[in-house]
Coordinates of C-alpha atoms and ligand atoms in Angstrom, one line a residue:
M1377 CA -31.4 23.3 -67.5
Q1378 CA -27.7 24.3 -67.9
S1379 CA -26.3 23.4 -71.3
K1380 CA -23.4 21.5 -69.8
I1381 CA -25.7 19.1 -68.0
R1382 CA -27.8 18.7 -71.1
K1383 CA -24.7 17.7 -73.1
I1384 CA -23.9 14.9 -70.6
M1385 CA -27.5 13.9 -70.5
N1386 CA -27.6 13.3 -74.2
N1387 CA -25.4 10.3 -73.7
K1388 CA -26.6 9.2 -70.3
S1389 CA -30.1 9.6 -68.9
K1390 CA -30.5 11.7 -65.8
Q1391 CA -31.6 8.5 -64.0
E1392 CA -28.4 6.8 -64.9
L1393 CA -26.3 9.8 -63.8
L1394 CA -28.0 9.6 -60.5
G1395 CA -26.9 5.9 -60.2
Y1396 CA -30.2 4.3 -61.0
Q1397 CA -30.9 1.1 -62.9
S1398 CA -34.0 1.1 -65.0
H1399 CA -36.3 -2.0 -64.9
S1400 CA -39.0 -2.2 -67.5
I1401 CA -41.7 -4.6 -66.3
Q1402 CA -44.3 -4.1 -68.9
K1403 CA -45.5 -1.4 -71.3
N1404 CA -47.1 0.9 -68.7
L1405 CA -44.8 0.0 -65.8
K1406 CA -41.2 0.6 -65.1
Y1407 CA -39.2 1.4 -62.0
F1408 CA -35.8 2.8 -61.1
K1409 CA -33.6 1.4 -58.4
P1410 CA -30.1 2.2 -57.2
A1411 CA -27.6 -0.6 -57.8
K1412 CA -28.0 -3.3 -55.1
T1413 CA -24.3 -2.9 -54.0
S1414 CA -24.7 0.7 -53.1
T1415 CA -27.8 0.2 -51.0
T1416 CA -26.2 -2.6 -48.9
A1417 CA -23.1 -0.4 -48.4
T1418 CA -25.2 2.5 -47.2
F1419 CA -27.2 0.2 -44.9
A1420 CA -24.0 -1.4 -43.4
E1421 CA -22.5 2.0 -42.9
E1422 CA -25.5 3.6 -41.2
I1423 CA -25.9 0.7 -38.9
R1424 CA -22.2 0.8 -38.0
N1425 CA -22.6 4.5 -37.1
T1426 CA -25.8 4.3 -35.1
L1427 CA -25.1 1.1 -33.2
Q1428 CA -21.7 2.4 -32.0
Q1429 CA -23.1 5.6 -30.4
S1430 CA -23.5 5.6 -26.6
K1431 CA -27.3 5.7 -27.2
K1432 CA -27.8 3.0 -29.8
S1433 CA -30.4 3.4 -32.5
I1434 CA -31.6 2.0 -35.8
N1435 CA -33.3 4.4 -38.3
P1436 CA -37.0 3.4 -38.8
K1437 CA -36.6 3.6 -42.6
F1438 CA -34.8 0.2 -42.3
F1439 CA -38.1 -1.5 -41.0
Y1440 CA -39.3 -1.9 -44.5
D1441 CA -37.7 -4.9 -46.1
D1442 CA -40.2 -7.3 -47.8
T1443 CA -41.1 -8.9 -44.5
G1444 CA -41.3 -5.6 -42.7
S1445 CA -43.6 -4.0 -45.3
K1446 CA -45.9 -7.0 -45.0
I1447 CA -45.9 -6.8 -41.2
F1448 CA -46.7 -3.1 -41.5
D1449 CA -49.7 -4.0 -43.7
E1450 CA -50.8 -6.3 -40.9
I1451 CA -50.5 -3.4 -38.4
C1452 CA -52.8 -1.4 -40.6
S1453 CA -55.5 -4.1 -40.3
L1454 CA -55.4 -4.0 -36.4
P1455 CA -58.4 -2.3 -34.8
E1456 CA -56.0 -0.5 -32.3
Y1457 CA -54.0 1.0 -35.1
Y1458 CA -56.4 4.0 -35.6
P1459 CA -54.1 6.1 -37.9
Y1460 CA -54.8 3.8 -40.9
N1461 CA -58.5 3.6 -40.2
A1462 CA -58.9 7.3 -39.6
E1463 CA -57.0 8.3 -42.7
T1464 CA -58.9 5.8 -44.9
E1465 CA -62.1 7.3 -43.6
I1466 CA -61.0 10.8 -44.7
L1467 CA -59.9 9.5 -48.1
E1468 CA -63.1 7.7 -48.8
K1469 CA -65.0 11.0 -48.5
I1470 CA -62.4 13.2 -50.2
E1471 CA -63.6 13.1 -53.8
Q1472 CA -66.0 16.0 -53.9
K1473 CA -63.6 18.0 -51.7
L1474 CA -60.5 17.5 -53.8
L1475 CA -62.0 17.6 -57.3
P1476 CA -62.3 21.4 -57.4
Y1477 CA -58.5 21.7 -57.1
L1478 CA -57.7 19.3 -59.9
S1479 CA -57.4 19.8 -63.6
D1480 CA -57.3 17.2 -66.4
E1481 CA -53.5 16.7 -66.4
F1482 CA -52.2 16.0 -62.9
H1483 CA -49.5 13.5 -62.1
L1484 CA -49.7 11.6 -58.8
V1485 CA -46.5 11.4 -56.8
E1486 CA -46.6 9.4 -53.7
L1487 CA -43.9 9.4 -51.0
G1488 CA -43.7 6.2 -49.1
S1489 CA -46.3 4.3 -51.1
G1490 CA -45.8 0.9 -49.5
S1491 CA -48.4 -1.4 -50.8
S1492 CA -50.4 1.5 -52.5
V1493 CA -53.7 0.5 -51.0
K1494 CA -54.9 3.9 -50.0
T1495 CA -53.5 5.3 -53.2
R1496 CA -56.4 3.6 -55.1
L1497 CA -58.8 6.0 -53.5
L1498 CA -56.8 9.0 -54.8
I1499 CA -56.3 7.4 -58.2
D1500 CA -60.1 7.0 -58.4
V1501 CA -60.5 10.7 -57.7
L1502 CA -57.9 11.8 -60.3
F1503 CA -59.6 9.6 -63.0
K1504 CA -62.8 11.6 -62.4
S1505 CA -61.1 14.6 -64.0
Q1506 CA -58.7 13.1 -66.4
K1507 CA -58.5 10.2 -68.9
Y1508 CA -54.8 9.2 -68.4
L1509 CA -52.7 9.2 -65.3
Q1510 CA -49.0 8.9 -64.5
Y1511 CA -48.3 7.7 -61.0
F1512 CA -44.8 8.0 -59.5
P1513 CA -44.6 5.9 -56.3
I1514 CA -41.4 6.5 -54.3
D1515 CA -40.7 3.8 -51.7
I1516 CA -37.6 2.5 -50.1
S1517 CA -39.0 -1.1 -50.2
D1518 CA -39.1 -3.5 -53.0
I1519 CA -42.8 -4.1 -52.3
L1520 CA -43.3 -1.4 -54.9
D1521 CA -42.8 -4.0 -57.6
Q1522 CA -45.8 -6.2 -56.8
S1523 CA -48.1 -3.4 -55.8
A1524 CA -47.4 -1.5 -59.0
K1525 CA -48.2 -4.6 -61.1
N1526 CA -51.5 -5.0 -59.3
L1527 CA -52.4 -1.3 -60.0
C1528 CA -51.6 -1.6 -63.7
A1529 CA -53.7 -4.7 -64.0
D1530 CA -56.7 -2.8 -62.5
Y1531 CA -56.3 0.6 -64.2
Q1532 CA -55.9 0.5 -68.0
N1533 CA -55.0 4.2 -68.5
L1534 CA -52.5 4.3 -65.7
T1535 CA -48.7 4.5 -66.3
V1536 CA -46.6 3.7 -63.2
T1537 CA -43.0 4.9 -62.9
G1538 CA -41.6 3.8 -59.5
V1539 CA -38.5 5.0 -57.7
V1540 CA -37.2 2.5 -55.1
D1541 CA -35.3 4.9 -52.9
T1542 CA -35.5 7.3 -50.0
F1543 CA -38.0 10.2 -50.2
E1544 CA -35.3 12.7 -50.6
N1545 CA -33.6 10.9 -53.5
G1546 CA -36.9 10.1 -55.1
L1547 CA -37.9 13.8 -55.0
D1548 CA -34.6 14.8 -56.7
F1549 CA -35.4 12.2 -59.3
I1550 CA -38.8 13.6 -60.1
E1551 CA -37.8 17.2 -60.1
N1552 CA -38.3 18.7 -63.6
Y1553 CA -39.8 15.6 -65.1
D1554 CA -42.1 17.6 -67.2
D1555 CA -44.4 20.7 -67.1
K1556 CA -47.5 19.1 -65.8
P1557 CA -48.7 19.7 -62.3
N1558 CA -48.1 17.1 -59.6
L1559 CA -50.3 16.1 -56.7
I1560 CA -47.6 15.1 -54.2
T1561 CA -48.9 12.9 -51.4
F1562 CA -47.2 11.9 -48.1
L1563 CA -49.8 9.8 -46.3
G1564 CA -49.9 7.8 -43.1
S1565 CA -48.2 10.3 -40.9
S1566 CA -44.8 9.0 -42.0
F1567 CA -43.8 12.6 -41.5
G1568 CA -44.1 11.8 -37.7
N1569 CA -40.8 9.8 -37.9
F1570 CA -38.8 13.0 -38.4
D1571 CA -37.7 15.1 -35.5
R1572 CA -38.5 18.8 -35.7
S1573 CA -35.5 20.1 -37.6
E1574 CA -35.4 17.1 -40.0
G1575 CA -39.1 17.6 -40.6
M1576 CA -38.7 21.3 -41.4
L1577 CA -35.8 20.5 -43.8
F1578 CA -38.0 17.9 -45.5
L1579 CA -41.0 20.3 -45.9
K1580 CA -38.7 23.0 -47.3
K1581 CA -37.1 20.5 -49.7
I1582 CA -40.5 19.5 -51.0
N1583 CA -41.5 23.1 -51.3
T1584 CA -38.5 24.1 -53.3
L1585 CA -38.9 21.1 -55.7
M1586 CA -42.6 22.0 -56.3
K1587 CA -43.9 23.9 -59.2
S1588 CA -46.2 26.8 -58.5
N1589 CA -49.3 24.8 -59.6
D1590 CA -48.3 21.6 -57.7
L1591 CA -50.4 20.5 -54.7
F1592 CA -49.2 18.8 -51.6
L1593 CA -51.4 16.4 -49.6
I1594 CA -50.0 15.3 -46.2
G1595 CA -51.5 13.0 -43.6
L1596 CA -50.7 13.8 -40.0
D1597 CA -51.6 12.1 -36.7
L1598 CA -53.1 14.4 -34.1
K1599 CA -52.5 14.7 -30.4
K1600 CA -54.8 12.5 -28.3
D1601 CA -55.3 10.6 -25.1
G1602 CA -52.2 8.7 -24.1
Y1603 CA -54.0 5.3 -23.7
I1604 CA -55.2 5.3 -27.3
L1605 CA -51.7 6.0 -28.4
H1606 CA -50.3 3.4 -26.1
N1607 CA -52.7 0.7 -27.4
A1608 CA -52.0 1.6 -31.0
Y1609 CA -48.3 0.7 -30.5
N1610 CA -48.8 -2.1 -28.0
D1611 CA -51.4 -4.2 -29.8
T1612 CA -52.8 -7.4 -28.3
K1613 CA -51.7 -9.6 -31.2
N1614 CA -48.0 -8.4 -30.8
T1615 CA -47.9 -7.4 -34.4
T1616 CA -46.1 -4.2 -33.6
A1617 CA -43.6 -6.2 -31.6
K1618 CA -43.0 -8.5 -34.5
F1619 CA -42.5 -5.4 -36.8
N1620 CA -40.0 -3.9 -34.4
L1621 CA -38.0 -7.1 -33.9
N1622 CA -37.9 -7.8 -37.6
V1623 CA -35.4 -5.0 -38.1
L1624 CA -32.9 -7.2 -36.2
Q1625 CA -33.7 -10.1 -38.5
R1626 CA -33.1 -7.9 -41.5
I1627 CA -29.7 -6.9 -40.2
N1628 CA -28.9 -10.6 -39.6
N1629 CA -30.0 -11.5 -43.2
E1630 CA -28.4 -8.6 -45.1
L1631 CA -25.4 -7.7 -43.0
D1632 CA -24.4 -11.1 -41.7
A1633 CA -25.1 -10.3 -38.1
N1634 CA -26.0 -12.7 -35.2
F1635 CA -28.8 -10.9 -33.2
N1636 CA -30.8 -13.5 -31.2
L1637 CA -34.3 -12.1 -31.5
K1638 CA -35.4 -14.0 -28.4
H1639 CA -33.0 -11.9 -26.3
F1640 CA -34.9 -8.6 -27.2
E1641 CA -38.2 -7.2 -26.3
H1642 CA -40.5 -4.6 -27.9
H1643 CA -40.9 -1.4 -25.9
A1644 CA -43.2 1.5 -26.9
V1645 CA -44.0 4.4 -24.7
Y1646 CA -45.7 7.8 -25.1
N1647 CA -43.5 10.7 -24.3
E1648 CA -46.0 13.3 -23.3
E1649 CA -43.5 16.2 -23.1
K1650 CA -42.3 15.6 -26.6
N1651 CA -45.7 14.4 -28.0
R1652 CA -44.4 11.3 -29.5
I1653 CA -44.5 7.5 -29.3
E1654 CA -40.9 6.2 -28.8
M1655 CA -40.1 2.7 -29.8
Y1656 CA -37.2 0.7 -28.6
L1657 CA -35.8 -2.8 -28.6
R1658 CA -34.8 -3.8 -25.0
S1659 CA -31.9 -6.2 -24.5
L1660 CA -33.0 -8.9 -22.1
S1661 CA -29.5 -9.9 -21.0
E1662 CA -25.9 -8.8 -21.4
Q1663 CA -25.0 -9.8 -24.9
F1664 CA -22.4 -9.6 -27.6
V1665 CA -23.4 -9.2 -31.2
T1666 CA -21.2 -9.2 -34.4
I1667 CA -22.3 -7.4 -37.6
Q1668 CA -19.9 -8.6 -40.1
K1669 CA -20.7 -6.4 -43.1
S1670 CA -20.5 -3.3 -40.8
D1671 CA -17.2 -4.5 -39.4
I1672 CA -18.3 -4.1 -35.8
S1673 CA -19.0 -6.1 -32.6
I1674 CA -21.2 -4.5 -30.0
T1675 CA -21.9 -5.2 -26.4
L1676 CA -25.4 -4.6 -25.0
S1677 CA -26.0 -4.6 -21.3
K1678 CA -29.1 -6.0 -19.7
N1679 CA -32.1 -3.7 -20.2
E1680 CA -30.1 -1.5 -22.6
L1681 CA -32.4 0.1 -25.2
I1682 CA -31.9 0.4 -28.9
H1683 CA -34.1 3.3 -30.2
T1684 CA -35.9 2.3 -33.4
E1685 CA -38.6 4.9 -34.0
N1686 CA -40.2 8.2 -33.0
S1687 CA -43.8 8.8 -34.1
H1688 CA -44.8 12.4 -33.5
K1689 CA -48.3 13.5 -32.8
F1690 CA -49.2 17.1 -33.9
S1691 CA -51.5 19.9 -32.8
I1692 CA -53.3 22.0 -35.4
N1693 CA -51.3 25.1 -34.4
Q1694 CA -48.0 23.2 -34.9
I1695 CA -49.1 22.0 -38.3
E1696 CA -50.1 25.4 -39.4
S1697 CA -46.9 27.0 -38.3
S1698 CA -44.7 24.3 -39.8
L1699 CA -46.4 24.8 -43.1
R1700 CA -46.0 28.5 -42.9
N1701 CA -42.4 28.3 -42.0
S1702 CA -41.7 26.1 -45.0
N1703 CA -43.4 28.4 -47.4
F1704 CA -46.6 26.5 -47.8
E1705 CA -50.1 28.0 -47.9
K1706 CA -52.7 25.8 -46.2
V1707 CA -55.6 25.2 -48.7
E1708 CA -57.8 22.8 -46.8
M1709 CA -57.7 20.6 -43.7
W1710 CA -59.9 17.5 -43.4
F1711 CA -60.6 15.3 -40.4
D1712 CA -62.0 11.9 -39.5
S1713 CA -65.1 11.7 -37.4
K1714 CA -63.1 11.2 -34.2
N1715 CA -60.6 14.0 -35.0
Y1716 CA -57.8 11.5 -34.6
F1717 CA -56.1 12.4 -37.9
T1718 CA -55.9 15.1 -40.5
L1719 CA -55.2 15.4 -44.2
V1720 CA -53.9 18.7 -45.2
L1721 CA -53.9 20.1 -48.7
A1722 CA -51.3 22.8 -49.3
K1723 CA -49.7 24.7 -52.1
K1724 CA -46.6 26.8 -52.5
I1725 CA -46.9 30.4 -51.4
Ligands
AVJ59 C1 -45.5 4.5 -40.9 C2 -44.2 5.8 -39.5 C3 -46.5 6.3 -39.8 O1 -45.4 5.8 -36.8 O2 -47.4 4.9 -36.8 C4 -46.6 1.7 -36.9 C5 -45.0 3.2 -38.3 N1 -44.6 1.9 -36.1 N2 -46.5 1.0 -35.7 C6 -46.2 5.1 -37.3 C7 -45.4 2.3 -37.1 C8 -45.2 1.1 -35.3 C9 -45.9 4.3 -38.5 N3 -45.5 5.2 -39.7

C-alpha cells in the first residue's frame, strides 16, 4: 500500500473512506453499509436514466428489496425453478471434490449471498479442513442482516463480516483484507444477468482482485430445451410474476412513484438466438406515471414493455472461453444429474 494512503487510513478506516458505515451486531458479526442517503440517490438517478430511454428498462439488481429477496426465496422453492434445485444437488455432493483444493485457513467470500441458504453447504465443507472461518457475504439487499444472524447462531467458530453493496463495490472492499486465501463464490447463475461485455469486465475485475492462491467458484445455468426454460420463468403459482411486479412497488415505496401494479403484466420469453430468458413488464393500457424522487413523469403506451432482466444460459465452450479470456484457469467443472447446471472451480493463471 502506498504510504500516502496509509497515512490517511491511520485516521479513518478504509471502510469509512469508501463511504461505509459500520454496524456491529454482536461479537462475531458486523456489516458495512453505504449511508442510506447515497443508495436512494443512486437508485433515483438510475431509474431516471433507464426509464427515460426510448426502450425503457429497470436494472435487475433493484429486484432485491426485503420483499423482493423473500419472493426470490419463494421462487427457489418452486419445482419449475430448476436452477436452484440443480445447483443444490451439486453442492450437496461437493465435499469430497472440493476438500483437496482447500487448506486450513480459507476465507469464504460470497457475491450475492441473499438468504445464505446454499452457503451453509459450503461452510460445512470449509469447517472440515479448518477450525475457524471468516465469511464475507456481499449482497445488495438488507436481508443479509437476518441471514447472517442465523448463521452465527448455528456456527460457533464463524465470524461474519457483511458488505451491503453491489458486487463490484463489495469486491473493492475486500481487496487486500489480509494474506489468507479466499474462496470467492458467485452462485445461482447471477452471472447470467450480465450481457457479454459486462460479464467479461466482471470476470476480469474478480481476476485482478484475486490473490494467486485464491479460488473462484461460479454457478452457471446451461443451455437446454426452451420449454423447460419457459416454465422456470412462467411458473404456475405466478411467483415470478409477483417478483417482477414487485420492482414497481419498490419504486413506489422508495422513490414516491405512482405505478398501478394492476396495469402491468409479467412477460418472460426465451430468446433462442441470444440464449437468454428476457423478462419484461408490459403496460396494459396507455398510462402516465410520476416518479417524484427521480424528478420525472413518463408515458407508457398500451403494450409497451419495460425490460427488467436478462438471464443468460451458457454452453460449455462459452464458459471455457470466457474463463480463458479473463485469465482464469479452469480447475474442475461439476454437473447435476440432468446436466442443467454447472459449478466451475477456477483459479488465476
Ligand atoms: C438470481 C439472476 C439467477 O436469472 O434465474 C429468477 C433471477 N428471475 N426468476 C435468474 C430470477 C426470475 C435469477 N438470478
